[in-house]
PDB file of C-alpha atoms in Angstrom:
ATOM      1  CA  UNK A   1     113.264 -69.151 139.775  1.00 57.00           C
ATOM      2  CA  UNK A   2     109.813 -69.436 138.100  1.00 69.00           C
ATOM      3  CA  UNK A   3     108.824 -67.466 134.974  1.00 73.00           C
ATOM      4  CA  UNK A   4     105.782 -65.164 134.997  1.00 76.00           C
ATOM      5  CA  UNK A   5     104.542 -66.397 131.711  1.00 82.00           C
ATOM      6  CA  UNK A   6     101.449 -63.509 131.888  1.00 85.00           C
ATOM      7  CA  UNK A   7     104.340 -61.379 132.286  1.00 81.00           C
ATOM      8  CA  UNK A   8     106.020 -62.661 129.193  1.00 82.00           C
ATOM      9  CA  UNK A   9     102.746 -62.252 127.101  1.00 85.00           C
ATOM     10  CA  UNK A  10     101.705 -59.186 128.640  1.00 86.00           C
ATOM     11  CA  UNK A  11     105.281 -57.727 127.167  1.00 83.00           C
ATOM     12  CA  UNK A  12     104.831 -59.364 123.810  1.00 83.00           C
ATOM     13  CA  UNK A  13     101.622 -57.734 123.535  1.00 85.00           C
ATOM     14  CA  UNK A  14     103.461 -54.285 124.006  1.00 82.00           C
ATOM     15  CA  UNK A  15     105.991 -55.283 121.298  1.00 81.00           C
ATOM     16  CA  UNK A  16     102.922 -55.210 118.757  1.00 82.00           C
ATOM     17  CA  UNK A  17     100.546 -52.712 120.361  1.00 83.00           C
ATOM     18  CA  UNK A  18     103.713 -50.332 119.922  1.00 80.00           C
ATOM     19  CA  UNK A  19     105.295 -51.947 116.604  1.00 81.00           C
ATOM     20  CA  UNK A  20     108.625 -52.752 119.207  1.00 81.00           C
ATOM     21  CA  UNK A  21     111.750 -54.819 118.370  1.00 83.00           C
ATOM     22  CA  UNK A  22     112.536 -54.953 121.824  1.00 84.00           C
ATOM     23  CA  UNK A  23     111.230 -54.755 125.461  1.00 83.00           C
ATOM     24  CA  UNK A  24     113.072 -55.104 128.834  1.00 82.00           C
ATOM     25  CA  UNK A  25     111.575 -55.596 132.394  1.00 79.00           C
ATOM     26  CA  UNK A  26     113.643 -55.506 135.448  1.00 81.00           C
ATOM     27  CA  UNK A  27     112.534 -55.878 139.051  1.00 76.00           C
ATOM     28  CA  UNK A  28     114.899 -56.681 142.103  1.00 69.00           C
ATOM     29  CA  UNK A  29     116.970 -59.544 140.661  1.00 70.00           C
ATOM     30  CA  UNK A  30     115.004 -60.381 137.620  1.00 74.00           C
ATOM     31  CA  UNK A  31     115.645 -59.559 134.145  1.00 78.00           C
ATOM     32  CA  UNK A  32     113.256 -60.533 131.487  1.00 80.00           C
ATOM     33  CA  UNK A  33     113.744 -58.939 127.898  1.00 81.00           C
ATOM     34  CA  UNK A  34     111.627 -60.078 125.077  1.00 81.00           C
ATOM     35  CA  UNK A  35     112.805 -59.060 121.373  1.00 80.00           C
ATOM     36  CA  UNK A  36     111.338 -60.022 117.893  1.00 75.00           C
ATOM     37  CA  UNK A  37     113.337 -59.921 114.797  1.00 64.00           C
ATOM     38  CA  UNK A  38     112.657 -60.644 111.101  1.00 52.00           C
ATOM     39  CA  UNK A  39     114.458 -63.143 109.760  1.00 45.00           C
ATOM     40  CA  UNK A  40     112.991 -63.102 106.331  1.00 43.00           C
ATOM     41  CA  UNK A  41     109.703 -61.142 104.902  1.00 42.00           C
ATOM     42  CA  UNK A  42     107.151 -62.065 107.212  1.00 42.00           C
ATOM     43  CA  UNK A  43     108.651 -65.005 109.349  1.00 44.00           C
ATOM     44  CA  UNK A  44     109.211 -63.808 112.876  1.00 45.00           C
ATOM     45  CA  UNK A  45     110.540 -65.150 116.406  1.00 47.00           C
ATOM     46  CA  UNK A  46     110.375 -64.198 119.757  1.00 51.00           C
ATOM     47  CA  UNK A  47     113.308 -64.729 122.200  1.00 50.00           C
ATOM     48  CA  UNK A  48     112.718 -64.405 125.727  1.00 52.00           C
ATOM     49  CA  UNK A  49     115.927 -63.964 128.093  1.00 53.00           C
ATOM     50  CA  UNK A  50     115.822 -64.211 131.742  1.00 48.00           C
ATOM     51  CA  UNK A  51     118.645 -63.012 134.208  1.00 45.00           C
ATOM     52  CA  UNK A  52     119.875 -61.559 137.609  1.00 44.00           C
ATOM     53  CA  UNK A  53     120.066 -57.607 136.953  1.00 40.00           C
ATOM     54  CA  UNK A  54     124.058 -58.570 137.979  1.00 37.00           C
ATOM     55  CA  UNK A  55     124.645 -59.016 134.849  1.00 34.00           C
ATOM     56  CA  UNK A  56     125.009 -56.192 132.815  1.00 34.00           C
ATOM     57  CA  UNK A  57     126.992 -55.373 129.570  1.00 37.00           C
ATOM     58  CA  UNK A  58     129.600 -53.193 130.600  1.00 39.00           C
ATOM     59  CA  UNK A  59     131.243 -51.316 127.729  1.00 43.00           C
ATOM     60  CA  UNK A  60     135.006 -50.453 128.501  1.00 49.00           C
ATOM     61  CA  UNK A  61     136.310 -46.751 128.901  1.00 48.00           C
ATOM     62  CA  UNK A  62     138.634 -45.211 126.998  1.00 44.00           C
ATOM     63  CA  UNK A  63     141.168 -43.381 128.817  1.00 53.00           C
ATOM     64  CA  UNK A  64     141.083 -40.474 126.433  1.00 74.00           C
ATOM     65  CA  UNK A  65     138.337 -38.497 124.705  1.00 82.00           C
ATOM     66  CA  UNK A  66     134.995 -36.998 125.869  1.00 88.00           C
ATOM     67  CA  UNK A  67     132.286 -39.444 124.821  1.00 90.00           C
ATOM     68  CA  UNK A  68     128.918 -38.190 123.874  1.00 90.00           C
ATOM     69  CA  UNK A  69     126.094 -39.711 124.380  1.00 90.00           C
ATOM     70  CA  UNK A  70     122.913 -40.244 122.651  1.00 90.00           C
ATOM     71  CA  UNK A  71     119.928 -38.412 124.303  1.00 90.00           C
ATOM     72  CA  UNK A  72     117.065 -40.230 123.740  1.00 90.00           C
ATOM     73  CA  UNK A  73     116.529 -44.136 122.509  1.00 91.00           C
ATOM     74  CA  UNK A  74     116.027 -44.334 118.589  1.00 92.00           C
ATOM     75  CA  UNK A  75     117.960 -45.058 115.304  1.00 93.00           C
ATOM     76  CA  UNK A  76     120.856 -43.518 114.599  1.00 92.00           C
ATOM     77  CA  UNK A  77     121.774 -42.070 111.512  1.00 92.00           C
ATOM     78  CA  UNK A  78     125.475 -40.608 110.034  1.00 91.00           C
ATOM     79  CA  UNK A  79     123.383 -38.199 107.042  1.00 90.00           C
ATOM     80  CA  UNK A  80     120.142 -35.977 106.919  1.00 88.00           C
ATOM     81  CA  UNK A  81     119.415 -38.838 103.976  1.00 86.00           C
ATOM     82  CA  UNK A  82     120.596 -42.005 102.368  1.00 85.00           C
ATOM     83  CA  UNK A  83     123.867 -40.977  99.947  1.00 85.00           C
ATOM     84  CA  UNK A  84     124.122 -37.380 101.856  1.00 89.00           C
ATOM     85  CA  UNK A  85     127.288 -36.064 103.114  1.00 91.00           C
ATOM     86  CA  UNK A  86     128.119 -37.762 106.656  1.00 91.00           C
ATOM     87  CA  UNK A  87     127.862 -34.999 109.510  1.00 90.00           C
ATOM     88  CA  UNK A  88     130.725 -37.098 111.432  1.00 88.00           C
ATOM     89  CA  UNK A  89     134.229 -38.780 110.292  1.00 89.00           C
ATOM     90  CA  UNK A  90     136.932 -40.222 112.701  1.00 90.00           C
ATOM     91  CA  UNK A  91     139.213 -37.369 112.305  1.00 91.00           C
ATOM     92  CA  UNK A  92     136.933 -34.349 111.557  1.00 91.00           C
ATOM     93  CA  UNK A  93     137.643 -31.607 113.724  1.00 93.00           C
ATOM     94  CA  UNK A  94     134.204 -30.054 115.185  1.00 92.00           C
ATOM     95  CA  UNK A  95     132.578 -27.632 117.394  1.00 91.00           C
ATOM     96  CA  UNK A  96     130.582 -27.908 120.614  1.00 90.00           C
ATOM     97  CA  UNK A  97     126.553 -27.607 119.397  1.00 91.00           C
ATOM     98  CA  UNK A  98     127.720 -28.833 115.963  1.00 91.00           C
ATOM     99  CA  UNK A  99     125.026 -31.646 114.830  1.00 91.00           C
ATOM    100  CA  UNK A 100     127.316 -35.108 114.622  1.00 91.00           C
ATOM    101  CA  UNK A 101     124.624 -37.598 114.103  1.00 92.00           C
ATOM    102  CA  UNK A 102     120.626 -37.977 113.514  1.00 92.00           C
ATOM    103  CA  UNK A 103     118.297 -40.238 116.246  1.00 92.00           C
ATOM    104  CA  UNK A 104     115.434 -40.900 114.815  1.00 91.00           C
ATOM    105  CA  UNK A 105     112.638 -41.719 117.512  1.00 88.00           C
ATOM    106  CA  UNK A 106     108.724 -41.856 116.511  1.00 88.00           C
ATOM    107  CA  UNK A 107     109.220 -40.477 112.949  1.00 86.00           C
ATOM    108  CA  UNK A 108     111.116 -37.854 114.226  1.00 87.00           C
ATOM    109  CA  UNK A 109     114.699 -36.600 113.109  1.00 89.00           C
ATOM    110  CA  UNK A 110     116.318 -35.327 116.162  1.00 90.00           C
ATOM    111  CA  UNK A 111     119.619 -33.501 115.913  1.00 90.00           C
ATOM    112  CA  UNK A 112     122.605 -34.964 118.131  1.00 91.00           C
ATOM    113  CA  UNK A 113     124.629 -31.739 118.700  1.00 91.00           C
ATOM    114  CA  UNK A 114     128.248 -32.164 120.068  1.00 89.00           C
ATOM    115  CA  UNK A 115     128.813 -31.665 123.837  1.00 89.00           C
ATOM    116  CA  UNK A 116     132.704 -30.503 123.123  1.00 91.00           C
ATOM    117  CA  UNK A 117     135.067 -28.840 120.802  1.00 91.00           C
ATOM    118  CA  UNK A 118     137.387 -31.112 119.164  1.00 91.00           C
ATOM    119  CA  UNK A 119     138.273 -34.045 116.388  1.00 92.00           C
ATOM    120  CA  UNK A 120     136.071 -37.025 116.653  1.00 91.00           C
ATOM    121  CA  UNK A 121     138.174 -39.700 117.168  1.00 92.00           C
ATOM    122  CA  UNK A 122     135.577 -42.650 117.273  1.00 90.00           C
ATOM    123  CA  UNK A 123     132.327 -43.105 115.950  1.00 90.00           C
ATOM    124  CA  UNK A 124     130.450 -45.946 118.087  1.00 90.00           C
ATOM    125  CA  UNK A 125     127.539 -46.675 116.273  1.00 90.00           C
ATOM    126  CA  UNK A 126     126.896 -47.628 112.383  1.00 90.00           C
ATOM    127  CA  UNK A 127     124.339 -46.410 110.494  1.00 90.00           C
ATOM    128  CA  UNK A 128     120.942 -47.382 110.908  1.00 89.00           C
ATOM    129  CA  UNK A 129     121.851 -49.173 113.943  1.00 91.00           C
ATOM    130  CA  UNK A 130     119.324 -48.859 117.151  1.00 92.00           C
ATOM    131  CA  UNK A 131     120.865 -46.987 120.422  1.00 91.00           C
ATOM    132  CA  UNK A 132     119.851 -46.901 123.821  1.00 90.00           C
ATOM    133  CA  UNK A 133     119.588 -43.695 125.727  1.00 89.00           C
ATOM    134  CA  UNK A 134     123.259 -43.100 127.499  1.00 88.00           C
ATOM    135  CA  UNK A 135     124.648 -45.009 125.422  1.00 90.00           C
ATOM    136  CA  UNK A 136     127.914 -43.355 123.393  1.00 90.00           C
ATOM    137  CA  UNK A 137     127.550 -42.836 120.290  1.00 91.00           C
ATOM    138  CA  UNK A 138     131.113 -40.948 119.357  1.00 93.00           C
ATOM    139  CA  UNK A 139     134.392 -40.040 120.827  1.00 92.00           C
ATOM    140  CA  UNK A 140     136.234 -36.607 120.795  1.00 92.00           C
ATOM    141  CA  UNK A 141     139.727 -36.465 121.602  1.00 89.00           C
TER     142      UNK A 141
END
């Protein structure tokens, strides 16, 4: 397989133009995903990872519970602000439209509201942590 390297550096560019940690590009059987962390300060490094679309990070099922699912790609936050009260804990009984967790995406705070009646059995995600769109974020039994 060869490496597009203009491809590589035209999706590094879009991790600064944007202020990105991460960037993924997919096209028939190619993967590339380019990422940039901070390892201390002001030091950074850029990973590049290349691989067939086959495979893909499957996260196992549960056999019970409705999971909900984040709606848009962002940060996820447990509070409304640091030392608040948590919206969601594993055994809190809530209501469908209830907020359960904050995404924050662009600045904005949006409001995760709960597809289901029930007690949360599971939360997913930690606090702070980045979450793709789909991607579960608690479980209610």
């Amino acid at each position: 397989m060869k490496i597009d390297k203009k491809l590589i550096k035209e999706l590094n560019d879009y991790l600064n133009e944007f202020n990105l940690t991460e960037i993924e590009y997919t096209n028939k059987d190619t993967k590339i995903k380019v990422s940039k962390s901070n390892i201390s300060n002001s030091n950074k490094v850029l990973s590049v990872a290349t691989s067939p679309s086959t495979s893909i990070k499957e996260i196992p099922k549960n056999e019970t519970g409705t999971e909900v699912k984040s709606p848009i790609i962002g940060t996820a936050y447990h509070s409304p602000e640091p030392g608040a009260k948590k919206f969601s804990e594993v055994g809190k009984k809530i209501k469908k439209g209830e907020t359960i967790m904050i995404v924050e995406a662009m600045k904005t705070m949006n409001h995760v509201p709960s597809t289901v009646d029930g007690i949360i059995k599971e939360i997913c995600v930690e606090d702070g942590q980045p979450v793709e769109y789909g991607q579960t974020i608690i479980i209610v039994e």
